[in-house]
Coordinates of C-alpha atoms and ligand atoms in Angstrom, one line a residue:
M921 CA -16.2 -13.5 -19.3
E922 CA -18.8 -14.7 -21.8
S923 CA -21.7 -13.2 -20.0
I924 CA -19.8 -9.9 -19.8
T925 CA -19.3 -9.8 -23.6
D926 CA -23.0 -10.8 -24.1
N927 CA -24.2 -8.1 -21.8
H928 CA -22.0 -5.6 -23.7
N929 CA -23.7 -6.7 -27.0
A930 CA -27.1 -6.3 -25.4
G931 CA -26.6 -2.7 -24.7
L932 CA -25.4 -3.4 -21.2
T933 CA -22.1 -2.9 -19.6
D934 CA -20.8 -3.8 -16.2
G935 CA -18.7 -2.3 -13.4
M936 CA -15.5 -4.0 -14.6
H937 CA -15.7 -2.6 -18.1
L938 CA -16.8 0.8 -16.9
M939 CA -13.9 0.9 -14.4
V940 CA -11.4 0.4 -17.2
D941 CA -13.1 3.0 -19.3
A942 CA -12.9 5.5 -16.5
L943 CA -9.2 4.9 -16.1
K944 CA -8.7 5.2 -19.8
V945 CA -10.6 8.4 -20.1
N946 CA -8.5 9.8 -17.3
G947 CA -5.2 9.1 -19.2
V948 CA -4.0 6.1 -17.2
Q949 CA -1.3 4.6 -19.4
T950 CA 0.0 1.9 -17.1
I951 CA -1.4 -0.4 -14.3
Y952 CA 1.0 -2.3 -12.1
G953 CA -0.4 -5.2 -10.1
V954 CA -0.9 -8.8 -9.3
V955 CA -4.0 -10.5 -10.7
G956 CA -6.5 -13.0 -9.2
I957 CA -10.1 -13.0 -8.1
P958 CA -11.8 -10.6 -8.7
V959 CA -9.6 -8.4 -10.8
T960 CA -8.1 -10.7 -13.4
D961 CA -10.5 -9.7 -16.1
L962 CA -10.0 -6.1 -15.2
A963 CA -6.3 -6.4 -16.1
R964 CA -7.1 -8.3 -19.3
H965 CA -9.7 -5.7 -20.4
A966 CA -7.3 -2.9 -19.6
Q967 CA -4.7 -4.5 -21.8
A968 CA -7.4 -4.9 -24.5
V969 CA -8.2 -1.2 -24.5
G970 CA -4.5 -0.1 -24.7
I971 CA -3.5 0.5 -21.1
R972 CA -0.2 -1.2 -20.3
Y973 CA -0.5 -3.8 -17.7
I974 CA 2.7 -4.8 -15.8
G975 CA 2.2 -8.0 -13.9
F976 CA 4.5 -8.4 -10.7
R977 CA 5.5 -11.2 -8.4
H978 CA 4.6 -9.2 -5.3
E979 CA 2.1 -6.4 -4.7
Q980 CA 4.5 -4.3 -2.7
S981 CA 6.8 -3.9 -5.7
A982 CA 3.8 -3.2 -8.0
G983 CA 2.8 -0.5 -5.4
H984 CA 6.3 1.0 -5.4
A985 CA 6.3 1.1 -9.2
A986 CA 3.0 3.0 -9.1
A987 CA 4.3 5.4 -6.4
I988 CA 7.4 6.3 -8.4
T989 CA 5.3 6.7 -11.6
G990 CA 3.3 9.3 -9.6
Y991 CA 6.4 11.0 -8.5
L992 CA 7.9 11.2 -12.0
T993 CA 4.8 12.1 -13.9
K994 CA 2.7 14.2 -11.4
K995 CA -0.2 11.9 -12.3
P996 CA -1.3 9.1 -9.8
G997 CA 0.3 5.8 -10.5
I998 CA -2.1 2.9 -10.4
C999 CA -1.5 -0.3 -8.5
L1000 CA -4.1 -3.1 -8.8
T1001 CA -4.4 -5.8 -6.1
V1002 CA -6.6 -8.7 -5.2
S1003 CA -8.5 -8.8 -1.9
A1004 CA -7.2 -9.3 1.6
P1005 CA -3.6 -10.6 1.3
G1006 CA -2.9 -8.9 -2.0
F1007 CA -4.5 -5.7 -0.7
L1008 CA -2.3 -5.9 2.5
N1009 CA 0.9 -6.6 0.5
G1010 CA 0.2 -3.4 -1.6
L1011 CA -0.7 -1.4 1.5
V1012 CA 2.9 -1.0 2.5
A1013 CA 3.7 0.8 -0.7
L1014 CA 0.6 2.9 -0.4
A1015 CA 1.6 4.0 3.1
E1016 CA 5.1 4.8 1.9
A1017 CA 3.8 6.8 -1.1
T1018 CA 1.7 8.8 1.3
V1019 CA 4.6 9.5 3.7
N1020 CA 6.8 10.4 0.7
G1021 CA 4.1 12.6 -0.9
F1022 CA 3.9 10.6 -4.1
P1023 CA 0.5 10.5 -5.8
M1024 CA -0.8 6.9 -6.4
I1025 CA -4.0 5.0 -6.2
Q1026 CA -4.2 1.4 -5.0
I1027 CA -7.3 -0.1 -6.6
S1028 CA -8.2 -3.4 -4.9
G1029 CA -10.9 -6.0 -5.5
S1030 CA -12.8 -6.8 -2.3
S1031 CA -15.5 -9.2 -1.0
D1032 CA -19.2 -8.4 -0.9
R1033 CA -20.2 -6.1 1.8
N1034 CA -23.0 -8.1 3.1
I1035 CA -20.7 -11.0 4.0
I1036 CA -17.9 -8.7 5.3
D1037 CA -20.2 -6.6 7.4
L1038 CA -21.7 -9.6 9.1
Q1039 CA -18.2 -11.2 9.4
Q1040 CA -19.5 -14.3 7.7
G1041 CA -16.1 -15.5 6.4
D1042 CA -15.8 -14.7 2.7
Y1043 CA -13.1 -15.9 0.5
E1044 CA -10.1 -13.6 1.3
G1045 CA -12.5 -11.4 3.2
L1046 CA -11.4 -8.3 5.0
D1047 CA -12.8 -4.9 5.7
Q1048 CA -10.3 -3.3 3.5
M1049 CA -11.5 0.3 3.2
N1050 CA -11.4 0.8 6.9
I1051 CA -8.0 -0.9 7.3
A1052 CA -6.6 1.3 4.6
K1053 CA -7.8 4.7 6.1
P1054 CA -4.9 5.4 8.5
F1055 CA -2.3 4.5 5.8
C1056 CA -3.3 6.9 3.0
K1057 CA -4.8 10.3 2.3
A1058 CA -8.3 8.9 1.8
A1059 CA -10.0 5.6 1.2
Y1060 CA -13.1 5.3 -0.9
R1061 CA -15.4 2.4 -2.0
I1062 CA -17.4 2.2 -5.1
N1063 CA -20.6 0.2 -4.5
R1064 CA -22.4 0.8 -7.8
P1065 CA -21.2 1.0 -11.4
Q1066 CA -23.0 4.4 -11.7
D1067 CA -20.6 5.8 -9.1
I1068 CA -17.4 4.7 -10.9
S1069 CA -16.6 8.0 -12.7
I1070 CA -17.1 10.0 -9.5
G1071 CA -15.1 7.5 -7.5
V1072 CA -12.2 7.6 -9.9
A1073 CA -12.3 11.4 -10.1
R1074 CA -12.3 11.6 -6.3
A1075 CA -9.4 9.3 -6.1
I1076 CA -7.4 11.3 -8.6
R1077 CA -8.1 14.6 -7.1
T1078 CA -7.3 13.5 -3.6
A1079 CA -4.0 11.9 -4.7
L1080 CA -2.8 15.0 -6.6
S1081 CA -4.1 18.0 -4.7
G1082 CA -2.5 19.6 -1.7
R1083 CA 0.4 17.4 -0.6
P1084 CA 0.2 14.5 -3.0
G1085 CA -0.1 11.0 -1.6
G1086 CA -1.7 7.6 -1.7
V1087 CA -5.4 6.9 -2.1
Y1088 CA -7.2 3.6 -1.6
L1089 CA -10.0 2.7 -4.0
D1090 CA -12.1 -0.3 -3.0
I1091 CA -14.0 -2.1 -5.8
T1092 CA -16.3 -5.0 -4.6
T1093 CA -16.7 -8.2 -6.6
E1094 CA -20.4 -7.5 -6.7
M1095 CA -20.0 -4.0 -8.1
L1096 CA -17.6 -5.3 -10.9
S1097 CA -20.2 -7.7 -12.2
T1098 CA -23.3 -5.5 -11.7
T1099 CA -24.6 -4.4 -15.1
M1100 CA -25.9 -1.0 -16.2
D1101 CA -27.0 0.5 -19.5
A1102 CA -24.0 1.0 -21.7
A1103 CA -25.1 4.4 -23.0
D1104 CA -25.7 5.7 -19.5
A1105 CA -22.3 4.3 -18.5
Q1106 CA -20.6 6.2 -21.4
A1107 CA -22.5 9.3 -20.5
S1108 CA -21.2 9.1 -16.9
L1109 CA -17.5 9.3 -17.9
F1110 CA -15.6 12.5 -17.2
T1111 CA -12.2 13.9 -16.4
P1112 CA -11.9 16.1 -13.3
V1113 CA -11.1 19.7 -14.2
D1114 CA -7.8 21.0 -12.7
P1115 CA -7.3 18.2 -10.2
S1116 CA -4.1 19.7 -8.9
P1117 CA -4.7 23.4 -8.6
V1118 CA -1.6 25.6 -8.6
L1119 CA -1.9 27.7 -5.5
S1120 CA -0.1 31.0 -5.1
P1121 CA 1.3 32.4 -1.9
S1122 CA 0.2 35.9 -0.7
S1123 CA 2.3 39.0 -1.6
T1124 CA 2.7 39.6 2.1
S1125 CA 4.3 36.2 2.6
V1126 CA 6.7 36.7 -0.4
N1127 CA 7.8 40.1 1.0
R1128 CA 8.3 38.7 4.4
A1129 CA 10.6 36.0 3.1
L1130 CA 12.6 38.4 0.9
K1131 CA 13.0 40.8 3.8
L1132 CA 14.5 38.0 5.9
L1133 CA 16.8 37.0 3.1
S1134 CA 18.0 40.5 2.6
V1135 CA 19.5 40.6 6.1
A1136 CA 21.1 37.2 5.9
K1137 CA 24.8 37.0 6.1
K1138 CA 25.0 33.2 5.7
P1139 CA 21.8 32.2 3.9
L1140 CA 21.2 28.6 2.8
V1141 CA 18.7 26.9 0.5
I1142 CA 17.7 23.3 1.3
L1143 CA 16.1 21.6 -1.7
G1144 CA 13.8 18.6 -0.9
K1145 CA 12.1 16.1 -3.0
G1146 CA 9.0 18.3 -3.1
A1147 CA 11.0 20.8 -5.1
A1148 CA 11.9 18.0 -7.5
Y1149 CA 8.3 16.9 -7.7
A1150 CA 7.1 20.4 -8.4
Q1151 CA 9.0 20.3 -11.8
A1152 CA 9.9 24.0 -11.5
D1153 CA 13.4 23.2 -12.4
E1154 CA 14.3 26.3 -14.4
A1155 CA 12.8 28.7 -11.9
I1156 CA 14.7 27.0 -9.0
R1157 CA 17.9 27.2 -10.9
E1158 CA 17.4 30.9 -11.8
F1159 CA 16.5 31.8 -8.2
I1160 CA 19.6 30.0 -6.8
E1161 CA 22.0 31.4 -9.4
K1162 CA 20.6 34.9 -9.3
S1163 CA 20.7 35.1 -5.5
G1164 CA 24.0 33.4 -5.2
I1165 CA 22.8 31.4 -2.2
P1166 CA 24.5 28.1 -1.5
F1167 CA 22.2 25.1 -1.6
L1168 CA 22.1 21.7 0.0
P1169 CA 20.1 19.0 -1.9
M1170 CA 18.2 16.4 0.1
S1171 CA 18.8 12.9 -1.3
M1172 CA 16.1 12.8 -4.0
A1173 CA 16.6 16.5 -4.8
K1174 CA 20.1 15.8 -6.0
G1175 CA 20.4 16.8 -9.7
L1176 CA 17.8 19.5 -9.5
L1177 CA 21.0 21.6 -10.0
P1178 CA 24.1 19.4 -10.8
D1179 CA 26.0 18.2 -7.8
D1180 CA 29.2 19.7 -9.2
H1181 CA 27.5 23.2 -9.3
P1182 CA 29.7 25.8 -7.6
Q1183 CA 26.9 26.7 -5.1
C1184 CA 26.3 23.1 -4.1
A1185 CA 27.2 22.7 -0.4
A1186 CA 26.5 19.0 -0.1
S1187 CA 30.1 18.2 0.9
A1188 CA 30.1 21.0 3.6
R1189 CA 26.8 19.9 5.1
S1190 CA 27.9 20.2 8.8
L1191 CA 29.3 23.6 8.2
V1192 CA 26.3 25.1 6.5
L1193 CA 23.7 23.6 8.9
G1194 CA 25.8 24.7 11.9
Q1195 CA 26.4 28.3 10.6
A1196 CA 23.5 29.3 8.2
D1197 CA 21.6 32.3 9.7
V1198 CA 18.7 32.2 7.3
V1199 CA 17.6 28.8 6.0
M1200 CA 15.2 28.5 3.1
L1201 CA 13.4 25.1 2.9
I1202 CA 12.1 24.4 -0.6
G1203 CA 10.0 21.3 -0.6
A1204 CA 11.7 19.8 2.3
R1205 CA 10.3 18.9 5.7
L1206 CA 12.1 19.5 9.0
N1207 CA 11.8 15.8 9.9
W1208 CA 14.4 13.4 11.2
L1209 CA 16.5 13.7 8.0
L1210 CA 17.2 17.3 9.1
N1211 CA 17.4 16.7 12.9
H1212 CA 14.0 18.4 13.2
G1213 CA 15.7 21.8 12.6
K1214 CA 17.1 22.0 16.1
G1215 CA 19.8 20.6 18.3
K1216 CA 23.5 20.7 18.1
K1217 CA 23.8 20.3 14.3
W1218 CA 22.0 23.6 13.8
N1219 CA 22.9 27.3 14.4
P1220 CA 20.5 28.0 17.3
D1221 CA 19.8 31.5 16.0
A1222 CA 18.9 30.5 12.5
K1223 CA 15.7 31.9 11.0
F1224 CA 13.6 29.8 8.7
I1225 CA 11.7 30.4 5.5
Q1226 CA 9.7 27.5 4.2
L1227 CA 8.1 27.0 0.8
D1228 CA 5.5 24.2 1.0
I1229 CA 2.1 23.4 -0.5
C1230 CA 1.0 22.1 2.9
A1231 CA 0.1 24.9 5.4
E1232 CA 0.1 22.6 8.5
E1233 CA 3.7 21.6 7.7
M1234 CA 4.7 25.1 9.1
D1235 CA 5.9 25.1 12.7
S1236 CA 5.7 21.3 12.8
N1237 CA 9.1 21.0 14.4
R1238 CA 10.2 24.5 15.2
P1239 CA 8.8 28.0 14.5
I1240 CA 8.9 29.1 10.9
D1241 CA 9.7 32.8 10.6
A1242 CA 8.5 33.2 7.0
P1243 CA 6.1 30.6 5.7
L1244 CA 5.3 30.6 2.0
V1245 CA 2.3 28.4 1.5
G1246 CA 1.7 27.6 -2.2
D1247 CA 3.1 25.8 -5.2
I1248 CA 6.9 25.9 -5.4
G1249 CA 6.9 27.0 -9.0
V1250 CA 4.7 30.0 -8.4
S1251 CA 6.4 30.9 -5.1
I1252 CA 9.8 30.8 -6.8
D1253 CA 8.6 32.9 -9.7
K1254 CA 7.2 35.5 -7.3
L1255 CA 10.5 35.6 -5.3
I1256 CA 12.5 36.1 -8.5
C1257 CA 10.3 38.9 -9.7
K1258 CA 10.7 40.9 -6.5
M1259 CA 14.3 39.9 -5.6
E1260 CA 17.0 42.7 -5.5
P1261 CA 20.4 41.8 -6.9
F1262 CA 22.1 42.6 -3.6
E1263 CA 21.9 39.1 -2.2
I1264 CA 24.8 38.0 -4.4
S1265 CA 27.5 40.1 -2.8
C1266 CA 26.5 39.1 0.7
C1267 CA 27.3 35.5 -0.2
I1268 CA 30.9 36.0 -1.3
E1269 CA 32.6 35.5 2.0
W1270 CA 30.2 32.8 3.0
R1271 CA 30.8 30.9 -0.2
K1272 CA 34.5 31.2 0.2
Q1273 CA 34.3 29.6 3.7
I1274 CA 32.1 26.8 2.2
D1275 CA 34.6 26.2 -0.7
E1276 CA 37.5 25.7 1.7
V1277 CA 35.6 23.0 3.6
K1278 CA 34.4 21.5 0.3
N1279 CA 38.0 21.3 -1.1
A1280 CA 39.3 19.8 2.2
N1281 CA 36.5 17.2 2.1
A1282 CA 36.9 16.4 -1.6
G1283 CA 40.6 15.7 -1.0
K1284 CA 39.7 13.3 1.8
M1285 CA 37.1 11.6 -0.4
R1286 CA 39.5 11.3 -3.3
A1287 CA 42.0 9.5 -1.1
K1288 CA 39.3 7.0 -0.1
L1289 CA 38.1 6.5 -3.6
N1290 CA 41.5 5.9 -5.0
K1291 CA 42.7 3.5 -2.3
P1292 CA 42.9 0.1 -3.8
T1293 CA 41.8 -2.8 -1.6
Q1294 CA 41.2 -6.5 -2.2
P1295 CA 38.4 -7.4 -1.7
M1296 CA 36.9 -4.1 -2.9
N1297 CA 35.2 -1.8 -0.4
Y1298 CA 32.3 0.7 -1.0
F1299 CA 34.6 3.5 -2.0
N1300 CA 36.7 1.9 -4.6
S1301 CA 33.8 0.0 -6.1
L1302 CA 31.5 3.0 -6.2
K1303 CA 34.3 5.0 -7.8
I1304 CA 34.3 2.7 -10.7
V1305 CA 30.4 3.0 -11.0
S1306 CA 30.7 6.7 -10.8
D1307 CA 33.4 6.9 -13.5
V1308 CA 31.3 4.7 -15.9
L1309 CA 28.1 6.7 -15.2
K1310 CA 29.8 10.0 -16.0
D1311 CA 29.1 8.9 -19.6
H1312 CA 25.5 8.2 -18.8
K1313 CA 24.4 11.3 -17.0
D1314 CA 20.7 10.9 -17.9
I1315 CA 20.4 7.4 -16.4
Y1316 CA 18.1 6.7 -13.5
I1317 CA 19.7 5.6 -10.2
V1318 CA 17.6 3.6 -7.8
N1319 CA 19.4 3.1 -4.4
E1320 CA 18.7 1.2 -1.2
G1321 CA 20.6 -0.4 1.6
A1322 CA 22.5 1.2 4.6
N1323 CA 26.1 1.7 3.6
A1324 CA 25.2 0.9 0.1
L1325 CA 22.7 3.8 0.3
D1326 CA 24.8 6.4 2.1
N1327 CA 28.0 5.8 0.2
T1328 CA 26.3 5.9 -3.2
R1329 CA 24.5 9.1 -2.3
N1330 CA 27.8 10.7 -1.4
I1331 CA 29.9 9.3 -4.2
I1332 CA 27.6 9.2 -7.3
N1333 CA 26.9 12.8 -8.5
M1334 CA 23.6 13.6 -10.1
Y1335 CA 23.3 16.0 -13.0
H1336 CA 19.6 16.1 -13.9
P1337 CA 16.4 16.4 -11.8
R1338 CA 14.4 13.4 -10.6
L1339 CA 16.9 10.8 -11.7
R1340 CA 17.8 9.6 -8.1
L1341 CA 15.1 7.4 -6.6
D1342 CA 15.8 6.0 -3.1
T1343 CA 14.5 4.8 0.2
G1344 CA 12.8 8.2 0.9
T1345 CA 11.4 9.6 4.1
W1346 CA 11.2 6.3 6.0
G1347 CA 14.4 4.9 4.7
V1348 CA 12.7 1.6 3.8
M1349 CA 14.1 -1.5 2.2
G1350 CA 12.1 -3.0 -0.7
I1351 CA 11.7 -0.2 -3.1
G1352 CA 14.5 -1.5 -5.4
M1353 CA 12.9 -3.5 -8.2
G1354 CA 9.6 -1.7 -8.0
Y1355 CA 11.1 1.8 -8.5
S1356 CA 13.4 0.4 -11.2
I1357 CA 10.5 -1.1 -13.1
G1358 CA 8.3 2.1 -12.7
A1359 CA 11.1 4.3 -13.8
A1360 CA 12.0 2.2 -16.8
V1361 CA 8.4 1.7 -17.9
T1362 CA 7.4 5.3 -17.4
S1363 CA 10.5 6.9 -19.1
G1364 CA 11.7 4.2 -21.5
K1365 CA 15.2 5.0 -20.2
P1366 CA 17.8 2.8 -18.6
V1367 CA 18.1 2.3 -14.9
V1368 CA 20.9 1.3 -12.6
A1369 CA 19.8 0.0 -9.3
I1370 CA 22.6 0.1 -6.6
E1371 CA 21.5 -2.3 -4.0
G1372 CA 22.8 -3.6 -0.6
D1373 CA 22.7 -7.4 -0.6
S1374 CA 20.0 -7.3 2.1
A1375 CA 18.1 -4.6 0.4
F1376 CA 18.0 -6.5 -2.8
G1377 CA 16.4 -9.4 -1.1
F1378 CA 13.3 -7.5 -0.2
S1379 CA 12.1 -7.2 -3.9
G1380 CA 14.6 -9.5 -5.6
T1381 CA 12.0 -11.8 -7.0
D1382 CA 10.7 -9.0 -9.2
I1383 CA 14.0 -9.4 -11.2
E1384 CA 11.8 -11.9 -13.1
T1385 CA 9.4 -9.1 -13.9
I1386 CA 12.3 -7.0 -15.2
C1387 CA 13.4 -9.9 -17.4
R1388 CA 9.8 -10.8 -18.6
Y1389 CA 9.2 -7.2 -19.8
K1390 CA 12.9 -6.9 -21.1
L1391 CA 13.5 -3.7 -19.2
P1392 CA 16.8 -1.9 -19.5
V1393 CA 17.6 -2.4 -15.8
T1394 CA 21.1 -3.1 -14.4
V1395 CA 21.1 -4.2 -10.8
I1396 CA 24.4 -3.9 -8.9
V1397 CA 24.4 -5.9 -5.7
L1398 CA 27.1 -4.5 -3.4
N1399 CA 27.5 -7.9 -1.7
N1400 CA 29.2 -7.7 1.8
D1401 CA 27.4 -10.8 3.1
G1402 CA 25.1 -9.0 5.4
I1403 CA 23.0 -6.2 6.9
Y1404 CA 25.6 -3.4 7.4
R1405 CA 28.4 -5.9 7.6
G1406 CA 28.9 -9.6 6.8
D1407 CA 31.2 -10.5 9.8
G1408 CA 28.6 -10.4 12.6
V1409 CA 29.0 -12.9 15.4
N1410 CA 26.3 -14.9 17.3
L1411 CA 26.7 -13.5 20.8
A1412 CA 25.9 -16.9 22.3
G1413 CA 28.6 -18.5 20.2
G1414 CA 26.0 -20.9 18.8
A1415 CA 25.8 -22.3 15.3
D1416 CA 23.1 -19.9 14.1
P1417 CA 24.4 -17.0 12.0
S1418 CA 24.3 -13.6 13.7
P1419 CA 21.2 -11.4 13.2
T1420 CA 23.0 -9.3 10.6
S1421 CA 24.6 -12.2 8.6
L1422 CA 23.4 -13.3 5.3
T1423 CA 24.7 -16.4 3.3
P1424 CA 28.5 -15.8 2.8
S1425 CA 29.5 -15.5 -0.8
A1426 CA 26.0 -15.7 -2.1
R1427 CA 25.7 -15.6 -5.9
Y1428 CA 23.0 -13.2 -6.6
D1429 CA 24.0 -13.2 -10.3
R1430 CA 22.7 -16.8 -10.6
I1431 CA 19.1 -15.6 -9.8
I1432 CA 18.9 -13.5 -13.0
E1433 CA 20.3 -16.3 -15.0
A1434 CA 17.2 -18.3 -14.2
F1435 CA 15.1 -15.7 -16.0
G1436 CA 17.4 -15.3 -19.0
G1437 CA 19.0 -12.0 -18.0
M1438 CA 22.7 -11.1 -18.2
A1439 CA 24.7 -12.3 -15.1
Y1440 CA 28.0 -10.9 -14.0
H1441 CA 30.1 -11.9 -10.9
V1442 CA 32.9 -9.4 -10.2
T1443 CA 35.6 -9.3 -7.5
K1444 CA 38.0 -6.7 -9.0
P1445 CA 37.6 -3.1 -10.1
I1446 CA 38.4 -3.9 -13.8
E1447 CA 35.8 -6.6 -13.8
L1448 CA 33.2 -4.3 -12.4
E1449 CA 34.0 -1.7 -15.0
E1450 CA 33.8 -4.2 -17.8
A1451 CA 30.5 -5.7 -16.5
L1452 CA 28.8 -2.3 -16.1
C1453 CA 29.9 -1.1 -19.5
A1454 CA 28.7 -4.4 -21.0
A1455 CA 25.5 -4.4 -19.2
L1456 CA 24.7 -0.7 -20.2
A1457 CA 25.7 -1.3 -23.8
S1458 CA 23.4 -4.4 -24.0
G1459 CA 20.4 -2.6 -22.7
K1460 CA 19.3 -5.9 -21.4
P1461 CA 18.1 -6.9 -17.9
S1462 CA 21.4 -7.5 -16.0
L1463 CA 22.6 -8.2 -12.5
I1464 CA 26.2 -7.7 -11.3
N1465 CA 27.1 -9.5 -8.1
C1466 CA 29.8 -7.2 -6.8
V1467 CA 31.8 -8.8 -4.0
I1468 CA 33.0 -6.4 -1.4
D1469 CA 34.7 -6.8 1.9
P1470 CA 32.3 -8.2 4.6
S1471 CA 33.9 -5.8 7.1
A1472 CA 33.6 -2.7 4.9
G1473 CA 30.3 -1.4 6.3
V1474 CA 29.4 0.4 9.6
E1475 CA 26.5 -0.5 11.8
S1476 CA 23.3 1.3 10.5
G1477 CA 25.3 3.1 7.8
H1478 CA 25.4 6.9 8.5
I1479 CA 22.5 6.9 11.0
G1480 CA 24.2 5.0 13.8
N1481 CA 23.3 8.0 16.1
L1482 CA 19.6 6.8 15.9
N1483 CA 20.7 3.5 17.3
P1484 CA 22.2 4.5 20.7
H1485 CA 21.8 1.1 22.4
S1486 CA 23.6 -0.9 19.7
S1487 CA 26.2 -3.4 21.0
I1488 CA 28.4 -2.7 17.9
K1489 CA 30.2 0.6 17.7
Ligands
ADP2710 P1 12.9 15.6 1.6 O1 12.8 14.2 2.2 O2 13.6 15.6 0.3 O3 13.5 16.4 2.6 P2 10.2 15.9 2.1 O4 9.4 14.7 1.5 O5 10.4 15.9 3.5 O6 11.5 16.1 1.2 O7 9.3 17.2 1.8 C1 8.7 17.5 0.6 C2 7.7 18.6 0.8 O8 7.4 19.2 -0.4 C3 6.4 18.2 1.5 O9 6.2 18.8 2.7 C4 5.3 18.5 0.4 O10 4.1 19.0 1.0 C5 6.0 19.6 -0.4 N1 5.6 19.7 -1.7 C6 5.4 18.7 -2.7 N2 5.0 19.2 -3.8 C7 5.0 20.5 -3.7 C8 4.7 21.6 -4.6 N3 4.3 21.4 -5.9 N4 4.7 22.9 -4.1 C9 5.0 23.1 -2.8 N5 5.4 22.1 -2.0 C10 5.4 20.9 -2.4
TPW2711 C1 11.3 -2.6 5.4 C2 16.0 -2.1 8.5 C3 17.9 -0.8 7.3 S1 19.2 -1.0 6.2 C4 18.9 -2.6 6.1 C5 17.8 -3.0 6.9 C6 17.4 -4.4 7.0 C7 19.7 -3.5 5.2 C8 21.2 -3.0 5.1 O1 22.0 -4.0 4.5 P1 22.3 -3.9 3.0 O2 23.3 -2.7 3.0 O3 21.2 -3.7 2.2 O4 23.1 -5.2 2.7 P2 24.8 -2.5 3.5 O5 25.6 -2.0 2.4 O6 24.8 -1.6 4.7 O7 25.3 -3.9 4.0 N1 12.9 -3.5 7.0 C9 12.5 -2.4 6.2 N2 13.2 -1.3 6.1 C10 14.3 -1.1 6.9 N3 14.9 0.0 6.8 C11 14.8 -2.2 7.7 C12 14.1 -3.3 7.7 C13 17.3 -1.9 7.6
MG2712 MG1 25.1 -5.6 2.9

């Protein structure tokens, strides 16, 4: 530390200082990470120059916070990790960000190349850059301070352009302490021009898509999280409302248009997938979440229009009749410009049919939500949460678990774009505290994390981070004593708990007490309502341990079909 300061005074700087300057020049406002050799001073110096540093208890959560920051801001979120184990802990989040299409950069300290390359056994030595490559869009290493500005620019451009994703940036211990002339270092700083170019689809492809739409009898728009990421909210709303086409929001696209919008077909999903004759995908891939666009859930004769920034996404699962490759905002604008008003009338009968199914399903759902049980179940507990949140429509909802995920997605309506943050493309556990912290730090707004008890365990230690930074996060643990259910049995009849069992009657609320947060333990609807209202009114870190029936859940939540060999039906 001393020698660094001395060097600075002598007209020299070093890689560590220049790295921080390059991040600052590029508008980085927050770094999420866990410090140690060789990046501790980097975090200290970042804080010194006005970059907010949020220190975590586990790198995976720091990485998730960076990823969600990227999703919410369209600028790469930054995660800082130490070498080898810290790097590997963060890598899971980097891989997930890449799969989800969220821009982030994992910057990791690493060992000196000469020791690594000869495999001579350095402290926390690992060939990190080569390990990272298959898990992200690109991996770069900066070996000399004079390359820092280019390295950072490359990382930013790669994370943002095309389909956004994760980038790994390796900074060696040696590079961080290498000195260079301070004036030369300053002169090397720059910001990449237009790192995320807005690409426009060809007129031919726009006309092709409109022609297909014009002959549709039962058109359907599917909105995915790419549509939410594109931040073309007004244009998307205008297109949908002017065309009259019903829409189905994928999980994180909920709220792009409000869930109670008359054209929302979320509660008639089977009907619309089974009958739509022209399907228009806007920022949604035909992956497992949409049964790959084929099979018994889909109308076999359906034609597809797909709006995506990524040309190679087209035909990935089934032929796409009208690909529109370009930025969603520009593509939608072009469609609106050329659209004829006739589409509206073609949807009247189709929408009537959808409304009938919606009404029938809403009635069934109402009955479930209003049925009292003791202990509570997913429906009557989430009804309370839903009622309270109707007065907080601009709150972030983070959500993970199996039944806790699926039921929350179906029960809690979203009214504004990009407020629902969940397990994403992979359906992973562990995003809970990281996404909550990233959303709260980035927006300054409150967050409610609705967590299965198993899901909470994956990142629960970072409740301490939430308390330390006094973030307005309320965690609700839907506690059914287990993975899917808490009443699993050991098939051998032995003393060990079943594979799906967790500690019965665990008091997750007592964890937050240890860190000075607000703790609530609720077993009845009225207690849940009072606790959630109090937690939101306080604006303080809070955890509500919400006891629900251990037999309430179903195996694998709503994706039991992907688990055909399960012994539990
Ligand atoms: P979901 O899981 O909600 O169905 P996916 O993550 O599968 O959504 O799909 C998102 C798609 O959106 C990706 O294929 C990605 O390339 C695309 N995308 C992201 N941003 C843009 C954008 N600005 N313009 C066009 N396509 C985009
Ligand atoms: C990183 C497998 C899918 S859902 C789940 C696990 C472990 C937890 C479900 O229990 P929870 O919810 O959270 O209590 P509920 O309401 O159904 O009881 N490891 C990772 N990701 C995944 N998806 C798993 C394991 C899994
Ligand atoms: Mg559970």
